[in-house]
Short mmCIF file of C-alpha atoms in Angstrom, two decimals:
data_model
loop_
_atom_site.label_atom_id
_atom_site.label_comp_id
_atom_site.label_asym_id
_atom_site.label_seq_id
_atom_site.Cartn_x
_atom_site.Cartn_y
_atom_site.Cartn_z
CA MET P 1 82.33 111.23 131.16
CA SER P 2 85.10 111.46 128.57
CA THR P 3 88.16 109.60 129.93
CA ILE P 4 91.63 108.43 129.38
CA ARG P 5 92.43 105.09 130.86
CA ARG P 6 96.16 104.37 130.81
CA PHE P 7 97.69 101.09 129.69
CA SER P 8 99.11 99.77 132.91
CA PRO P 9 100.43 96.15 132.59
CA ALA P 10 100.18 93.85 135.64
CA ALA P 11 103.28 92.71 137.57
CA ASP P 12 103.31 89.50 135.56
CA GLY P 13 103.30 91.38 132.26
CA GLY P 14 99.69 90.80 131.60
CA TYR P 15 97.89 93.53 129.70
CA ALA P 16 95.81 95.72 131.98
CA TRP P 17 94.44 99.21 132.14
CA ASP P 18 93.68 101.72 134.85
CA ALA P 19 90.08 101.37 136.03
CA VAL P 20 89.44 98.24 134.03
CA GLU P 21 88.72 95.13 136.16
CA ARG P 22 90.36 91.90 135.32
CA LEU P 23 87.55 89.30 135.38
CA LYS P 24 87.21 85.56 135.20
CA TYR P 25 86.70 84.31 131.71
CA LYS P 26 83.83 82.14 132.90
CA ASP P 27 82.70 80.40 136.07
CA GLU P 28 84.87 77.50 136.76
CA GLY P 29 83.23 74.18 135.87
CA SER P 30 80.84 75.77 133.41
CA ALA P 31 82.75 74.70 130.39
CA PRO P 32 86.32 73.52 129.55
CA PHE P 33 88.94 76.34 129.40
CA ARG P 34 92.37 77.02 130.89
CA ASP P 35 94.20 80.14 132.10
CA ILE P 36 92.26 83.02 130.56
CA THR P 37 91.06 86.38 131.79
CA ARG P 38 88.52 88.88 130.52
CA GLN P 39 88.35 92.75 130.61
CA VAL P 40 85.62 94.94 129.20
CA LEU P 41 87.39 97.87 127.58
CA PHE P 42 84.35 99.63 126.10
CA ALA P 43 80.59 99.25 126.65
CA GLN P 44 79.24 102.62 125.63
CA PRO P 45 75.61 103.36 126.28
CA ASP P 46 74.98 104.35 122.64
CA HIS P 47 76.76 101.29 121.11
CA ALA P 48 75.05 98.03 120.70
CA SER P 49 78.52 96.22 120.75
CA GLU P 50 81.13 95.68 123.42
CA LEU P 51 84.93 95.50 123.00
CA ARG P 52 86.47 93.09 125.37
CA TYR P 53 90.08 91.96 125.98
CA PHE P 54 90.90 88.29 126.68
CA GLU P 55 94.32 87.17 127.60
CA ILE P 56 95.31 83.41 127.63
CA ALA P 57 98.46 82.40 129.48
CA PRO P 58 100.98 80.15 127.67
CA GLY P 59 99.50 76.77 127.05
CA GLY P 60 95.94 78.01 127.96
CA TYR P 61 92.89 77.94 125.69
CA SER P 62 89.38 79.20 125.41
CA THR P 63 86.29 77.02 125.30
CA LEU P 64 85.52 75.15 122.09
CA GLU P 65 82.05 76.54 121.40
CA ARG P 66 79.76 78.07 118.78
CA HIS P 67 76.85 80.51 118.83
CA GLN P 68 74.72 82.56 116.55
CA HIS P 69 76.46 85.91 117.24
CA THR P 70 79.62 86.65 115.33
CA HIS P 71 83.08 87.40 116.69
CA ALA P 72 85.46 90.11 115.40
CA VAL P 73 88.85 89.51 116.92
CA LEU P 74 92.20 91.53 116.68
CA ILE P 75 95.17 89.87 118.29
CA LEU P 76 96.93 92.26 120.47
CA ARG P 77 99.64 90.29 122.24
CA GLY P 78 101.66 87.20 121.53
CA HIS P 79 100.76 84.26 119.31
CA GLY P 80 99.04 80.96 119.25
CA THR P 81 96.37 79.28 117.07
CA VAL P 82 92.68 79.60 116.29
CA ARG P 83 90.48 76.62 115.44
CA ILE P 84 87.64 77.55 113.04
CA GLY P 85 85.52 74.68 112.20
CA PRO P 86 87.72 71.70 111.25
CA ASP P 87 90.83 73.87 110.62
CA THR P 88 93.54 75.29 112.95
CA HIS P 89 95.48 78.38 111.87
CA PRO P 90 98.51 80.10 113.40
CA ILE P 91 97.71 83.65 114.47
CA GLY P 92 99.97 86.45 115.69
CA GLU P 93 99.88 90.16 116.62
CA ARG P 94 97.44 92.33 114.75
CA ASP P 95 95.88 89.54 112.72
CA LEU P 96 92.12 89.96 112.29
CA VAL P 97 89.78 87.04 112.82
CA THR P 98 86.12 86.88 112.09
CA VAL P 99 84.05 83.95 113.18
CA ASP P 100 80.66 83.32 111.52
CA PRO P 101 77.40 82.17 113.14
CA LEU P 102 77.39 78.65 114.46
CA VAL P 103 81.01 77.87 113.45
CA TRP P 104 82.95 75.96 116.20
CA HIS P 105 85.94 77.94 117.39
CA GLN P 106 88.67 77.92 119.98
CA PHE P 107 91.66 80.15 120.70
CA GLU P 108 94.79 78.57 122.15
CA ALA P 109 98.04 80.30 123.30
CA ALA P 110 101.35 78.89 122.24
CA ALA P 111 103.24 76.92 124.84
CA ASP P 112 105.83 79.73 125.12
CA SER P 113 103.65 82.78 124.61
CA PRO P 114 100.49 84.43 125.89
CA LEU P 115 97.71 85.17 123.46
CA GLY P 116 95.88 88.37 124.05
CA PHE P 117 93.03 89.65 121.77
CA LEU P 118 90.33 92.20 121.46
CA CYS P 119 86.89 90.66 120.74
CA LEU P 120 83.92 92.66 119.46
CA VAL P 121 80.50 91.27 120.07
CA ALA P 122 76.89 92.48 120.02
CA ARG P 123 75.78 93.43 123.52
CA GLU P 124 72.59 91.32 123.03
CA ARG P 125 73.84 87.89 122.08
CA ASP P 126 72.94 84.19 122.44
CA ARG P 127 74.67 81.87 124.84
CA PRO P 128 77.46 79.67 123.48
CA GLN P 129 76.72 76.03 122.74
CA LEU P 130 79.22 73.25 123.74
CA PRO P 131 79.95 70.29 121.44
CA SER P 132 78.48 66.90 122.18
CA ASN P 133 80.88 64.01 122.53
CA GLU P 134 80.10 63.05 119.03
CA GLN P 135 80.65 66.56 117.68
CA ARG P 136 83.94 66.75 119.58
CA THR P 137 85.13 63.50 117.98
CA GLU P 138 84.10 64.75 114.54
CA LEU P 139 86.15 67.94 115.17
CA GLY P 140 89.13 65.89 116.18
CA GLY P 141 89.12 67.51 119.50
CA MET Q 1 82.53 83.69 105.82
CA SER Q 2 84.96 83.14 108.73
CA THR Q 3 88.22 84.67 107.78
CA ILE Q 4 91.72 85.36 108.98
CA ARG Q 5 93.08 88.71 107.53
CA ARG Q 6 96.87 88.94 108.13
CA PHE Q 7 98.52 92.00 109.50
CA SER Q 8 100.59 93.18 106.55
CA PRO Q 9 102.31 96.52 107.04
CA ALA Q 10 102.73 98.79 104.07
CA ALA Q 11 106.18 99.60 102.52
CA ASP Q 12 106.30 102.82 104.55
CA GLY Q 13 105.58 100.95 107.81
CA GLY Q 14 101.99 102.05 107.98
CA TYR Q 15 99.68 99.45 109.57
CA ALA Q 16 97.64 97.50 107.02
CA TRP Q 17 95.94 94.16 106.60
CA ASP Q 18 95.28 91.77 103.77
CA ALA Q 19 91.97 92.58 102.08
CA VAL Q 20 91.44 95.76 103.96
CA GLU Q 21 91.32 98.93 101.91
CA ARG Q 22 93.23 101.96 103.01
CA LEU Q 23 90.81 104.81 102.53
CA LYS Q 24 90.81 108.62 102.66
CA TYR Q 25 89.97 109.93 106.14
CA LYS Q 26 87.50 112.38 104.60
CA ASP Q 27 87.07 114.16 101.29
CA GLU Q 28 89.68 116.95 100.83
CA GLY Q 29 88.39 120.29 101.65
CA SER Q 30 85.29 119.03 103.60
CA ALA Q 31 87.03 119.93 106.91
CA PRO Q 32 90.47 120.71 108.26
CA PHE Q 33 92.79 117.63 108.75
CA ARG Q 34 96.20 116.44 107.68
CA ASP Q 35 97.94 113.16 106.81
CA ILE Q 36 95.46 110.69 108.00
CA THR Q 37 93.99 107.36 106.56
CA ARG Q 38 91.12 105.21 107.53
CA GLN Q 39 90.44 101.42 107.35
CA VAL Q 40 87.35 99.57 108.26
CA LEU Q 41 88.48 96.43 110.15
CA PHE Q 42 85.16 95.15 111.23
CA ALA Q 43 81.55 95.87 110.13
CA GLN Q 44 79.73 92.60 110.96
CA PRO Q 45 76.10 92.32 109.85
CA ASP Q 46 74.91 91.49 113.36
CA HIS Q 47 76.79 94.29 115.04
CA ALA Q 48 75.52 97.77 115.21
CA SER Q 49 78.98 99.14 115.72
CA GLU Q 50 82.05 99.35 113.43
CA LEU Q 51 85.69 99.12 114.35
CA ARG Q 52 87.98 101.36 112.16
CA TYR Q 53 91.72 101.98 112.23
CA PHE Q 54 92.94 105.47 111.68
CA GLU Q 55 96.60 106.32 111.16
CA ILE Q 56 97.90 109.89 111.38
CA ALA Q 57 101.45 110.47 110.03
CA PRO Q 58 103.93 112.39 112.13
CA GLY Q 59 102.72 116.05 112.55
CA GLY Q 60 99.27 115.24 111.16
CA TYR Q 61 96.01 115.69 112.93
CA SER Q 62 92.29 114.71 112.72
CA THR Q 63 89.49 117.26 112.37
CA LEU Q 64 88.57 119.18 115.51
CA GLU Q 65 84.93 118.27 115.76
CA ARG Q 66 82.07 117.07 117.99
CA HIS Q 67 78.98 114.93 117.50
CA GLN Q 68 76.27 113.13 119.38
CA HIS Q 69 77.82 109.67 118.99
CA THR Q 70 80.50 108.57 121.33
CA HIS Q 71 84.02 107.45 120.42
CA ALA Q 72 85.85 104.47 121.96
CA VAL Q 73 89.47 104.61 120.98
CA LEU Q 74 92.40 102.29 121.65
CA ILE Q 75 95.82 103.61 120.63
CA LEU Q 76 97.58 100.87 118.59
CA ARG Q 77 100.67 102.61 117.23
CA GLY Q 78 102.93 105.44 118.20
CA HIS Q 79 102.05 108.46 120.33
CA GLY Q 80 100.65 111.98 120.18
CA THR Q 81 98.03 113.99 121.92
CA VAL Q 82 94.22 114.06 122.16
CA ARG Q 83 92.38 117.29 122.75
CA ILE Q 84 89.14 116.69 124.69
CA GLY Q 85 87.18 119.84 125.33
CA PRO Q 86 89.66 122.51 126.59
CA ASP Q 87 92.34 120.02 127.67
CA THR Q 88 95.09 118.31 125.70
CA HIS Q 89 96.53 114.99 126.97
CA PRO Q 90 99.50 112.89 125.81
CA ILE Q 91 98.55 109.44 124.62
CA GLY Q 92 100.51 106.34 123.77
CA GLU Q 93 100.22 102.75 122.81
CA ARG Q 94 97.25 100.82 124.30
CA ASP Q 95 95.83 103.80 126.12
CA LEU Q 96 92.00 103.85 126.06
CA VAL Q 97 90.07 107.10 125.26
CA THR Q 98 86.39 107.65 125.45
CA VAL Q 99 84.76 110.84 124.08
CA ASP Q 100 81.35 111.84 125.21
CA PRO Q 101 78.50 113.27 123.17
CA LEU Q 102 79.07 116.84 121.92
CA VAL Q 103 82.59 117.06 123.31
CA TRP Q 104 85.05 118.79 121.00
CA HIS Q 105 87.93 116.46 120.18
CA GLN Q 106 91.00 116.14 118.04
CA PHE Q 107 93.76 113.60 117.72
CA GLU Q 108 97.31 114.73 116.73
CA ALA Q 109 100.36 112.68 116.02
CA ALA Q 110 103.67 113.69 117.57
CA ALA Q 111 106.14 115.47 115.28
CA ASP Q 112 108.45 112.41 115.32
CA SER Q 113 105.81 109.50 115.48
CA PRO Q 114 102.77 108.33 113.74
CA LEU Q 115 99.59 107.90 115.79
CA GLY Q 116 97.44 104.87 114.89
CA PHE Q 117 94.23 104.00 116.75
CA LEU Q 118 91.21 101.83 116.71
CA CYS Q 119 87.94 103.67 116.95
CA LEU Q 120 84.65 102.06 117.76
CA VAL Q 121 81.54 103.83 116.65
CA ALA Q 122 77.83 103.09 116.28
CA ARG Q 123 77.02 102.23 112.66
CA GLU Q 124 74.13 104.64 112.65
CA ARG Q 125 75.57 107.96 113.77
CA ASP Q 126 75.15 111.67 113.35
CA ARG Q 127 77.46 113.82 111.20
CA PRO Q 128 80.29 115.69 112.92
CA GLN Q 129 79.95 119.40 113.58
CA LEU Q 130 82.72 121.80 112.99
CA PRO Q 131 83.50 124.63 115.38
CA SER Q 132 82.51 128.21 114.49
CA ASN Q 133 85.37 130.77 114.47
CA GLU Q 134 84.13 131.84 117.88
CA GLN Q 135 84.07 128.42 119.36
CA ARG Q 136 87.59 127.80 117.90
CA THR Q 137 88.91 130.92 119.63
CA GLU Q 138 87.37 129.79 122.89
CA LEU Q 139 89.04 126.37 122.54
CA GLY Q 140 92.32 128.10 121.96
CA GLY Q 141 92.65 126.48 118.60
#
């Protein structure tokens, strides 16, 4: 059904929408991460892609990982950094980030700001890989 | 290649990004519309969907049309209205709109505000249909 779902921020200021569930980023203990939520904004039956919204609290970060599927990211709220391969870049509102296949990446909110972003992925996608201790050392992480 | 394309508004305040071309919405005369531009933000090779950004100047509007493919829209800038079938709804920043197959729809910026929105569509999609005079009259347009 055609719908309008209103933007409706949470009491803590976190971005949220009517009729959109705020989900866990991942199961606890499945991979390293901190203070991050996930919302599925669009998963249309005729689209083979999904648009999700992730929000990382100040000081939080996503998992350092890589996978075959690509990411297309638009920063919607706040600022922080993105690690892409060996490099770390500052990112802010409305910047666009693409992450290529099998490139290590990690998003991190600034200490004093949340980092909220849209992420477009193919609906059918491979599972993320985590770095070995050796790879992590090479990445300086 | 993994990239960061910076948000880089135009001199007139219009949303724009480094290395993203600001395109015509449609060819002039192909359908009724006013004061609207189109930018393709993401068209990843492994995604069967594209994310575009449309910006309508104050008082402008998109074409009244329908098609088999669905729209998934997130308002990014300003406010205005969306017509969905026989109804017109106010819309503002970060509201989410889905438009179902073959539902007539039209976006219009407020007289005093631009209306900018992300629109997710399947890469392979049917061409829009325009209303006949009779259908236009039924829709009150």
